[in-house]
Each structure stands twice: as structure tokens, then as C-alpha cells.
CSV table of C-alpha atoms (C1' of nucleotides) in Angstrom, one decimal:
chain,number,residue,atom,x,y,z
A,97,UNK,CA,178.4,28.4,-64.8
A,98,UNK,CA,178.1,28.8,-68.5
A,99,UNK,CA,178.7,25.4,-68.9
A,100,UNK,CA,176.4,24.4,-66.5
A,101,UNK,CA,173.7,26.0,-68.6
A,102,UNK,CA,175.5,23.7,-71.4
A,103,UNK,CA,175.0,20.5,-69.4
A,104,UNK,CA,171.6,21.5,-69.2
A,105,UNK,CA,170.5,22.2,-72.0
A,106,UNK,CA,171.8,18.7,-73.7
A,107,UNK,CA,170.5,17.2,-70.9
A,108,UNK,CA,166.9,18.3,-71.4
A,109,UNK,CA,167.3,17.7,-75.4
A,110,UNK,CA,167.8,14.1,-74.4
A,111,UNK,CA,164.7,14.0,-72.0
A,112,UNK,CA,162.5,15.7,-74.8
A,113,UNK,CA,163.5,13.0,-77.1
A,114,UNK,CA,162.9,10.2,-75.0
A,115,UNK,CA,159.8,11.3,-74.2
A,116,UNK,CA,158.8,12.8,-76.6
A,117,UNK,CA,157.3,11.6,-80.4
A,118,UNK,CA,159.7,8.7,-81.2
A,119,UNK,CA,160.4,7.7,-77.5
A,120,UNK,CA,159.2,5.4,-74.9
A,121,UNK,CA,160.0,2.9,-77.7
A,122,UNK,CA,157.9,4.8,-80.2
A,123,UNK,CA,154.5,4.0,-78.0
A,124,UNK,CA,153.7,7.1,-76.9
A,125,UNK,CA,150.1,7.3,-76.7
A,126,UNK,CA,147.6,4.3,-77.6
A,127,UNK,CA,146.4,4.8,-80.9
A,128,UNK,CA,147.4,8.4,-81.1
A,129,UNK,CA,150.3,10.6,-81.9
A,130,UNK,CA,151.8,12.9,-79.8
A,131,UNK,CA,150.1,15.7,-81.4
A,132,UNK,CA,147.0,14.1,-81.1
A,133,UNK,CA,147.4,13.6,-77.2
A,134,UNK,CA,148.3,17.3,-77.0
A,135,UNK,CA,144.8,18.2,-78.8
A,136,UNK,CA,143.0,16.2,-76.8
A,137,UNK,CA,144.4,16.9,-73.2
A,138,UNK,CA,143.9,20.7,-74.2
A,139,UNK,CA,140.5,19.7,-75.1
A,140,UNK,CA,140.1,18.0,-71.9
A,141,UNK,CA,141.5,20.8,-69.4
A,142,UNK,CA,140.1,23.7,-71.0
A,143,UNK,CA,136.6,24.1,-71.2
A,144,UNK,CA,134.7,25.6,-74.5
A,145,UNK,CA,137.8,25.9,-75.9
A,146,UNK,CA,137.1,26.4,-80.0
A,147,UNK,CA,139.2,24.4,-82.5
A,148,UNK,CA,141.7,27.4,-83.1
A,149,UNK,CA,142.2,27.5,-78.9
A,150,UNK,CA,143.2,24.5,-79.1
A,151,UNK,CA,145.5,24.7,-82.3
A,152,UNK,CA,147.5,27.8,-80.9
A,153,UNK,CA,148.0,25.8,-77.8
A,154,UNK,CA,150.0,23.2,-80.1
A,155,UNK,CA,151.3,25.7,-82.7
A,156,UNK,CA,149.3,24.9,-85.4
A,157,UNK,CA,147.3,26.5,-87.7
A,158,UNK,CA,143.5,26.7,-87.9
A,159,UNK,CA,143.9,23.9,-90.3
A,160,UNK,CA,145.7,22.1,-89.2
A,161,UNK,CA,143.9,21.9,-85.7
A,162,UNK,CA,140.7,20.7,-87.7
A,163,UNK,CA,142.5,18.0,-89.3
A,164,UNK,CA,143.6,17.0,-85.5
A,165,UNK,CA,140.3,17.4,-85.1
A,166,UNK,CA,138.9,15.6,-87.5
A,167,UNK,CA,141.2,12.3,-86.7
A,168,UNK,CA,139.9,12.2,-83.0
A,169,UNK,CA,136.2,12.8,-84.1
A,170,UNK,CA,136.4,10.0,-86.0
A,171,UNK,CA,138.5,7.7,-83.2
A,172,UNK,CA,135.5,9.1,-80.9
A,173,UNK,CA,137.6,10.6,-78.5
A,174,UNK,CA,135.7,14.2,-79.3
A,175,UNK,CA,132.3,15.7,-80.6
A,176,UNK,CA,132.1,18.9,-82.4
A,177,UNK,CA,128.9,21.1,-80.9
A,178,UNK,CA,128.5,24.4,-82.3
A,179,UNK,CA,128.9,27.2,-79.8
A,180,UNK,CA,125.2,28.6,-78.5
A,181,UNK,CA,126.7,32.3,-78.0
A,182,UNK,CA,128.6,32.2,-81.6
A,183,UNK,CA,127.5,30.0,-84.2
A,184,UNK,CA,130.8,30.2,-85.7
A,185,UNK,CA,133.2,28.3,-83.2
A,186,UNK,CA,133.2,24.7,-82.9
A,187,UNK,CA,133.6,23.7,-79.2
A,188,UNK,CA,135.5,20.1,-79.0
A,189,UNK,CA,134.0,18.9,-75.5
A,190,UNK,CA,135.9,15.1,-74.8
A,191,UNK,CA,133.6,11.9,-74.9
A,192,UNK,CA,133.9,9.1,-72.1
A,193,UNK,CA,136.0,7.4,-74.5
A,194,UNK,CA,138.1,10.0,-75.0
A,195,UNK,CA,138.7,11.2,-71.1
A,196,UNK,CA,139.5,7.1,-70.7
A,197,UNK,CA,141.6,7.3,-73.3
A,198,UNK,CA,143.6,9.9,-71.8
A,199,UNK,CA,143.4,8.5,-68.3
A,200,UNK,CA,144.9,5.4,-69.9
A,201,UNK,CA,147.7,6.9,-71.4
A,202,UNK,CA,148.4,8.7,-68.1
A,203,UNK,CA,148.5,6.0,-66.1
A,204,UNK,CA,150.8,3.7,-68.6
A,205,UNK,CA,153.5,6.6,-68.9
A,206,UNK,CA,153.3,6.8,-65.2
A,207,UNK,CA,154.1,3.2,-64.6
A,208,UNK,CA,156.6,3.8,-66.7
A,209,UNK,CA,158.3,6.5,-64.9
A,210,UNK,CA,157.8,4.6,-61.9
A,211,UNK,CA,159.8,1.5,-63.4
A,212,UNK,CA,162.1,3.9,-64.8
A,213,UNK,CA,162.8,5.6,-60.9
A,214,UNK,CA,161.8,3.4,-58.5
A,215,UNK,CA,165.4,2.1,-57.2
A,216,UNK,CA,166.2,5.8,-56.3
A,217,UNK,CA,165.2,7.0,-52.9
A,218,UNK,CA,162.6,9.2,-51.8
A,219,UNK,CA,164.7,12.0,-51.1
A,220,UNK,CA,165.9,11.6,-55.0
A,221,UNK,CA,162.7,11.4,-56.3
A,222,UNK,CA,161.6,14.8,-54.4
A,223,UNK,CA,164.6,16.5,-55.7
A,224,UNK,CA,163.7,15.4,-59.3
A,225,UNK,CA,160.5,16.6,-59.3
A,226,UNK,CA,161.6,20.3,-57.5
A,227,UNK,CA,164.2,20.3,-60.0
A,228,UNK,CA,161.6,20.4,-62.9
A,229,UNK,CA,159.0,21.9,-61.1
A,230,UNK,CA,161.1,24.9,-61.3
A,231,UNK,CA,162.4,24.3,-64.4
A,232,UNK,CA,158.8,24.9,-65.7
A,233,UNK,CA,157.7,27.3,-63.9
A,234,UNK,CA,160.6,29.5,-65.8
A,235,UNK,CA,159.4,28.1,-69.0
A,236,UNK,CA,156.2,29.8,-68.0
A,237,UNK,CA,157.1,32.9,-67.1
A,238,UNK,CA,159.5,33.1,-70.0
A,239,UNK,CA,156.4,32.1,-72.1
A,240,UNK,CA,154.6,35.5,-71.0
A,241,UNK,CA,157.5,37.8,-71.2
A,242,UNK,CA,157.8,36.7,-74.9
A,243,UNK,CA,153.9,37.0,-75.2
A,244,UNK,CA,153.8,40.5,-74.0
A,245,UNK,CA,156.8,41.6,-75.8
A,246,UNK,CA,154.8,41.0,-79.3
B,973,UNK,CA,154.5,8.6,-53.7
B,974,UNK,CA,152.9,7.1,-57.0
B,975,UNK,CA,151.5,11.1,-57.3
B,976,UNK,CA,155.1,11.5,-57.0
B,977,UNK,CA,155.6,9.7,-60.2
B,978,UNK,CA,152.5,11.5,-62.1
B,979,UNK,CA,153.4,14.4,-60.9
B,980,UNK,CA,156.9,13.8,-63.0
B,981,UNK,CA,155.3,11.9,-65.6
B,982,UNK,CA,153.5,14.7,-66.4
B,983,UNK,CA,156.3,17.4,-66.0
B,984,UNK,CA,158.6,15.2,-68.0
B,985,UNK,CA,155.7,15.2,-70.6
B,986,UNK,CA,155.4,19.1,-70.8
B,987,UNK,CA,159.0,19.2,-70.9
B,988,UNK,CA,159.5,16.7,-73.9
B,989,UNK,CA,156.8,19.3,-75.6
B,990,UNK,CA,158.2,22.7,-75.1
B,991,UNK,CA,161.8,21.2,-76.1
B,992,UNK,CA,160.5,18.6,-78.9
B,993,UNK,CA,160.1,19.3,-82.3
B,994,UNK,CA,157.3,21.9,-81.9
B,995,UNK,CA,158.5,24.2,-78.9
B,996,UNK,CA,161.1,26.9,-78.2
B,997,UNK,CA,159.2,28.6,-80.6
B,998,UNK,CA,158.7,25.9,-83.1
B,999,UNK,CA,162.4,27.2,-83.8
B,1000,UNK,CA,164.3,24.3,-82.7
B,1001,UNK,CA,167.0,23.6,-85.0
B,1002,UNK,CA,168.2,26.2,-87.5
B,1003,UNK,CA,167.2,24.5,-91.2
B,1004,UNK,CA,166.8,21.0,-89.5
B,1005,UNK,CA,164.2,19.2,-88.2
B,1006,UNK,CA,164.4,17.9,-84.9
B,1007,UNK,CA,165.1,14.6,-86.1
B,1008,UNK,CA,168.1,15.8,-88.7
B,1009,UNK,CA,169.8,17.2,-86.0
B,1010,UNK,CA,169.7,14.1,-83.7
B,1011,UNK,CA,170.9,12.5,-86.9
B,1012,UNK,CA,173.5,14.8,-87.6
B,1013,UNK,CA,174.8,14.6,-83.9
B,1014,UNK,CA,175.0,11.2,-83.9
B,1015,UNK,CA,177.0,11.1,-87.5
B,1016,UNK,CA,179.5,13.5,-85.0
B,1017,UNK,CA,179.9,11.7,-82.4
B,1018,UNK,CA,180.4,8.0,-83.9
B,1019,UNK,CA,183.2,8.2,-85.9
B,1020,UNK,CA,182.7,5.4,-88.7
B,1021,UNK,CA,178.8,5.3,-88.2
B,1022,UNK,CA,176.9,3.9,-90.4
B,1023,UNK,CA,173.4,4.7,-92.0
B,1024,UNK,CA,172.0,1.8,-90.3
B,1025,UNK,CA,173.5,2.8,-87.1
B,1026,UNK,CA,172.3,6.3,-87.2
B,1027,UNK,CA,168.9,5.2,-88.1
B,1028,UNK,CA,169.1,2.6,-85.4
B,1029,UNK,CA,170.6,5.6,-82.7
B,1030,UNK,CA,167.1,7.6,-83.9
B,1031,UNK,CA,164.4,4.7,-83.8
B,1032,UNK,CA,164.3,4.7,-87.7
B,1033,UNK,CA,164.1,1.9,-90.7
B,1034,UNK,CA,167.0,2.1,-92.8
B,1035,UNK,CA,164.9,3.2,-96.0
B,1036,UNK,CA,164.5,6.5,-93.5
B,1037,UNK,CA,167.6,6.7,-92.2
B,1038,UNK,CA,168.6,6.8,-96.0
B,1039,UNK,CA,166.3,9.6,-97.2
B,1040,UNK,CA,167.5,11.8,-93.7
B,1041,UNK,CA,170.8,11.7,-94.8
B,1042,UNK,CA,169.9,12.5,-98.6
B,1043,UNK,CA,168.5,15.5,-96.9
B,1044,UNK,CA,171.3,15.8,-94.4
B,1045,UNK,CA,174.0,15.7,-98.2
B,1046,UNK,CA,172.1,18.1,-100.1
B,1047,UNK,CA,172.6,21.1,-97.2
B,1048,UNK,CA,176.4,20.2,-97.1
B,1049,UNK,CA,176.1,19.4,-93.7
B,1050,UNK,CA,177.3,15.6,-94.4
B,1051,UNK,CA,179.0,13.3,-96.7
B,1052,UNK,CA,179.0,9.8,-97.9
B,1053,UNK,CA,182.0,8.0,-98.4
B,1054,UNK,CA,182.3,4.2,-98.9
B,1055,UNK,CA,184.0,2.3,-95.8
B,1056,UNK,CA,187.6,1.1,-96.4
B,1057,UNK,CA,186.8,-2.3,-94.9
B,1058,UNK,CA,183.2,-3.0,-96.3
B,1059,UNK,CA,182.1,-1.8,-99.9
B,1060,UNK,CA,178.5,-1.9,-98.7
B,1061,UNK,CA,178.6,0.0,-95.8
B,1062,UNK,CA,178.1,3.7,-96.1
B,1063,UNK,CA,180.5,6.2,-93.6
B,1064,UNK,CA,178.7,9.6,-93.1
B,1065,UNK,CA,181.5,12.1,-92.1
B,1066,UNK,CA,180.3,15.4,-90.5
B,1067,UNK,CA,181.6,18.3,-93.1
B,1068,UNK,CA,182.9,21.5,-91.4
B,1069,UNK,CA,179.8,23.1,-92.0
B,1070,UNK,CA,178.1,19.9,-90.6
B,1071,UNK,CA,180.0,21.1,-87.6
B,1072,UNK,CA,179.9,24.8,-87.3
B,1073,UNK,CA,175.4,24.0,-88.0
B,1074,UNK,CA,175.4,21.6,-84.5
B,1075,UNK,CA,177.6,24.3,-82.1
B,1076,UNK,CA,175.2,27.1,-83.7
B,1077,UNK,CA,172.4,25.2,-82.7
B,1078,UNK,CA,174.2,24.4,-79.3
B,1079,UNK,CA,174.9,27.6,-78.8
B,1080,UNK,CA,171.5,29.3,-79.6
B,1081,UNK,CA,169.7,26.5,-77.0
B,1082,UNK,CA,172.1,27.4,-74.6
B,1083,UNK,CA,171.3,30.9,-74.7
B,1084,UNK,CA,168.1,29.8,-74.2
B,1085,UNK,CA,168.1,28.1,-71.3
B,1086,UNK,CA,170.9,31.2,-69.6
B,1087,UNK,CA,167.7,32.9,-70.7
B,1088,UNK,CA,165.2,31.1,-68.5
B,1089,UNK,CA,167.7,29.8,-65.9
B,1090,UNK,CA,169.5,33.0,-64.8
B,1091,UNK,CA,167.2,34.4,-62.1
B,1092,UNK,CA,168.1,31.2,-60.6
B,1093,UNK,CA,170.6,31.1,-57.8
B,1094,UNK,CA,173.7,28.8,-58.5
B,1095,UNK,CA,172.3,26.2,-56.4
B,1096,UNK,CA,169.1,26.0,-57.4
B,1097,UNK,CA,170.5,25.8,-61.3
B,1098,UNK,CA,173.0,22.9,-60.0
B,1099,UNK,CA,170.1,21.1,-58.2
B,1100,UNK,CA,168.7,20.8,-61.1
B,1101,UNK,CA,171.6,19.9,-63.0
B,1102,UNK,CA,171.7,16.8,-60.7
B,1103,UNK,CA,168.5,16.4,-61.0
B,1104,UNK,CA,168.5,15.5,-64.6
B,1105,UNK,CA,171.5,13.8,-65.1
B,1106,UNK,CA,169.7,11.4,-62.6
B,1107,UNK,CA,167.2,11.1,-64.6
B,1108,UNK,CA,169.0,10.4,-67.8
B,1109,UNK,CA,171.1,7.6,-66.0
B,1110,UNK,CA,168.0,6.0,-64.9
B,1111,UNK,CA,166.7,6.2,-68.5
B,1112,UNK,CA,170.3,4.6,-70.0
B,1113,UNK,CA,170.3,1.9,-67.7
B,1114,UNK,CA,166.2,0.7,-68.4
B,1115,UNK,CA,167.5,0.9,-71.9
B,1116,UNK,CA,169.8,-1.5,-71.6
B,1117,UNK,CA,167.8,-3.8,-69.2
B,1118,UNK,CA,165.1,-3.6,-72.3
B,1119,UNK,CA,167.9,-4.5,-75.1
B,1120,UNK,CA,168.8,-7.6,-72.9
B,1121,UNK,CA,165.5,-8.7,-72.1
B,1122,UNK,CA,165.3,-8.4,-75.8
C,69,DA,C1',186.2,-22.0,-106.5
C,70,DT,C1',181.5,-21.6,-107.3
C,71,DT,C1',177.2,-21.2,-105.6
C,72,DT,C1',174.1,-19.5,-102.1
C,73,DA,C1',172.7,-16.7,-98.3
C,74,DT,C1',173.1,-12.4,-95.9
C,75,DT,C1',173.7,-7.6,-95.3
C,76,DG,C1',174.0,-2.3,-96.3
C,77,DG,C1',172.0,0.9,-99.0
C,78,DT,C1',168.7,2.9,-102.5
C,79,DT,C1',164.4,3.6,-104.9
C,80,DG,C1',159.4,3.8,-106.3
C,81,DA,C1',154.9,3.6,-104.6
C,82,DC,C1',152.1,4.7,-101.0
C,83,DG,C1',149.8,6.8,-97.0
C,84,DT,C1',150.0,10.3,-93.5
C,85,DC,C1',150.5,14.8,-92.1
C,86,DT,C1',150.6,20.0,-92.2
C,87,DT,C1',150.2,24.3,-94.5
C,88,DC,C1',148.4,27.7,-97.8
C,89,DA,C1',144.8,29.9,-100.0
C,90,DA,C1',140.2,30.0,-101.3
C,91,DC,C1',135.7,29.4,-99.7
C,92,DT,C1',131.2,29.2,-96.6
C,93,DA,C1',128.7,30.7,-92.8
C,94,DT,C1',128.0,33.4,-88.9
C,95,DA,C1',128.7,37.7,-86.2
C,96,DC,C1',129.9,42.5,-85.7
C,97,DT,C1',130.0,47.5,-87.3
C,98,DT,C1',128.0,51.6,-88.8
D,1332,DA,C1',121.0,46.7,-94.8
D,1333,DA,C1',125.9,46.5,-96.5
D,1334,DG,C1',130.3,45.8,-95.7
D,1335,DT,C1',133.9,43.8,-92.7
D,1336,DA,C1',135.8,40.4,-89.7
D,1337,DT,C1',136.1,35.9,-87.7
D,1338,DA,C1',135.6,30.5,-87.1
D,1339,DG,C1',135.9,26.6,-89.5
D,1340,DT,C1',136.4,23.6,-93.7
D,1341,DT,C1',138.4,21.9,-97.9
D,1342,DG,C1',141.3,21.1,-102.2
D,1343,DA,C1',145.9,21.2,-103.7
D,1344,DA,C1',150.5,20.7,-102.8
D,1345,DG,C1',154.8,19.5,-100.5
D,1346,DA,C1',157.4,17.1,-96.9
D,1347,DC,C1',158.1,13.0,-94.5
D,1348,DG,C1',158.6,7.9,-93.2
D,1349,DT,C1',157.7,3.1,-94.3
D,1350,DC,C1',157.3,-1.1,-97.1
D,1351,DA,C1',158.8,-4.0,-100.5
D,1352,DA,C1',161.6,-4.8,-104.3
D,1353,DC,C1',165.9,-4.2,-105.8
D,1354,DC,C1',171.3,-3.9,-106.5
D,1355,DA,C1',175.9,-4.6,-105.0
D,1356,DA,C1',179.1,-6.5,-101.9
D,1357,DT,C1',180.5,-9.7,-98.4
D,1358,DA,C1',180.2,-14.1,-95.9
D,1359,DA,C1',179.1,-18.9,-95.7
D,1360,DA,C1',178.5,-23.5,-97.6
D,1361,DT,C1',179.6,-27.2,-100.4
DNA sequence: ATTTATTGGTTGACGTCTTCAACTATACTT
DNA sequence: AAGTATAGTTGAAGACGTCAACCAATAAAT
């Protein structure tokens, strides 16, 4: 059982590499870096979310998150509008470019996966995606223990 | 059954993040990066690699490979030792401390996952088990389809 | 056997990236 | 109105990875 959790966890260290950063043979998103994608899908799913939203959603700092920033302004993937209820916090809303861009990268990992698994059969495929359905859902609710622990 | 393959896609993706270089905390590896430690695990677990090949193993230019293993000498967690057979080639033997730093980092992940994982019953943990090791095979053999077609 | 080409590794220069700390501007408190 | 707190930006600094030039050692060619 212990070594199960073993198998596991090597297993998912070689998934995360794969896909992560330096994987998919190092083309993980367009012109951007994984970090970048991150920014912007946050920016994209959560609405009025202000530059530091989105930088604890990645672990980063407020400074870092406007240099993220910053590098998809200028790529036009984002705009930076002033909040009307707080003049202080930037809200990052996504331009058409950017929600293409994002739809783009989707859709080429997606093919990919879909090269990657399409000789398994259905009944496979299911399984894989239960598997890491739960296996996310415990990140989650891992995630909120440790959040109301501190 | 292509949502099927988004649906993954973007599990896989989410995944790669919370187990990549920024997640689990942003803790990932002791005093390594994530990328020292898939070095340093694959100086383990080739006997006689060598820089090249490590830097190859980790999607990296030599010139890189050499500066990780600079960094990989001065924690004591490697050597470099000239081969036998070929004065040019560099051997990077895995020191014991090398050794004890990758089963502390083991071990600590593991945890982790027992952690998440053991509200789980037995089956549901070995479904996914199965699940993943799947996955990985189906990610091994693309690879090697890719290196031929290469 | 000597010359030439190739290969493994290192290094300096460079560009990119993230953080820290200091700063500006706006909002909240009393 | 004054002082405090918060959102965001910026300059300086350090870490990282690559490129190109380089050295040393081996392999190939003549």
C-alpha cells in the first residue's frame, strides 16, 4: 500500500514534467511560457480579477505578476483598465487575441493528447480521466485544509 | 469523446502545475530546483552518464547541462570524474549525500500524496495507479515513434 | 605517422525572469 | 484632515539557460 503511494507519486512526477515547462518537446504554449498561459487562463476564468489575484493564483509575488503582466500587455493578449469601485487595482480583462490565443493552445495540446491515447479503448480512456478526476479533486480539498490551517 | 480528450488535456495540465516546479507548495525539491533533481535522478540511474546525456535526458544544450551540474558539484550532491575509456567525456557519479538528498525528496513527496490519497479506498488508489502507468506507456511509446520519425 | 575533422566539455557575454525594497497613488479610518 | 493600509510599478540585483567561441581529446583521412 505504501508503495503504491510510491508508484504514484513517481508516476505523477513524470506526468508533471512531460507536461509541464520543458515538455511536449519544449512547445508548450505558442509564444508563451507556461507561466504566462497560467496568467492568462486565470485572467480568462475569473472575472475582475486584479493583478495580485492573479499572481497568488500562480505563486508569485505582486511583482512579479506585473511583469507577467506586463509581457502579455505588450503580446496583446490583455488590457489593463483601472477598477471603477477602487482606483487602485488593475483589472486584466483578456482581448479577442488573447481568448484565441488560449483557445489555440487548448485545442493543440488536446490533439495531442488525442494522438498520444487514441489506440486505447474507450473504457481506458474513461478510467483515465476518473482516475485524475479524483486525483484532483483531493488536490483540492487538500488545498483548503492547508488554507484554513494558516 | 474528443471532450474526453479535453477534459484530460486539461486535468493533465493542472496536474503538471500543482506537481511542476511551482506547486506542492512551491516546495518541491529540498535545495534543488525542479530541474536539478531530474538531473540528479538521472546521474542515479545511468550509471556512466554523461553530461551530454543528462542534458539530453532533461531537454537541455550541453553549455546548461554543464552549469546544472556546476551547481549540482558545489552542494556535494555529485562528482566529476574523467571516463576511463574517453578523456573527453565527463562521468557524474551520484555521492552519498547525492543519494540520501533524492530518497528525502522521495520520501517527503510520498508523504504527500499518502496525505491526499488516504481517504481513498484501496481500489479507488489502485485504479488510479493503473490509470497512470497507462498514461505514461502511451507517452514512452509516442516518444519513441517521434525519435524515429526523426 | 601526421594532418584534419569531430566530439565532450567549459566559459564569457548576453537576455530573460523573479524577487526585494522603495516608491506612487488611491482608499479607508478616526 | 491626518495617518494608515493597500494595489501596483520600478530599479537593482541575482539566478538561470543559451549561444558562440574555445580547449582538449579522440577518430578519420591521407
Amino acid at each position: 500500500m505504501k508503495n503504491s503511494f510510491s508508484d504514484i507519486y513517481s508516476l505523477l512526477q513524470e506526468l508533471a514534467w512531460h507536461f509541464g515547462d520543458h515538455g511536449i518537446n519544449g512547445e508548450c504554449c505558442e509564444d508563451l511560457s507556461l507561466v504566462e498561459f497560467m496568467a492568462l487562463k486565470a485572467a480568462h476564468e475569473n472575472d475582475n480579477f486584479s493583478i495580485q489575484d492573479i499572481g497568488n493564483s500562480i505563486n508569485f509575488t505582486k511583482s512579479g505578476a506585473t511583469r507577467i503582466i506586463d509581457r502579455l500587455e505588450t503580446k496583446g493578449y490583455v488590457k489593463r483598465e483601472r477598477s471603477l469601485t477602487d482606483g487602485r487595482v488593475c483589472c486584466v480583462p483578456v482581448t479577442d487575441k488573447g481568448a484565441q490565443v488560449i483557445s489555440q493552445i487548448i485545442k493543440k495540446n488536446t490533439n495531442y493528447v488525442e494522438e498520444l491515447l487514441q489506440d486505447l479503448d474507450p473504457q481506458a480512456i474513461d478510467n483515465i480521466k476518473t482516475a485524475m478526476e479524483i486525483l484532483i479533486k483531493s488536490v483540492h480539498r487538500q488545498d483548503i485544509i492547508k488554507s484554513k490551517s494558516q
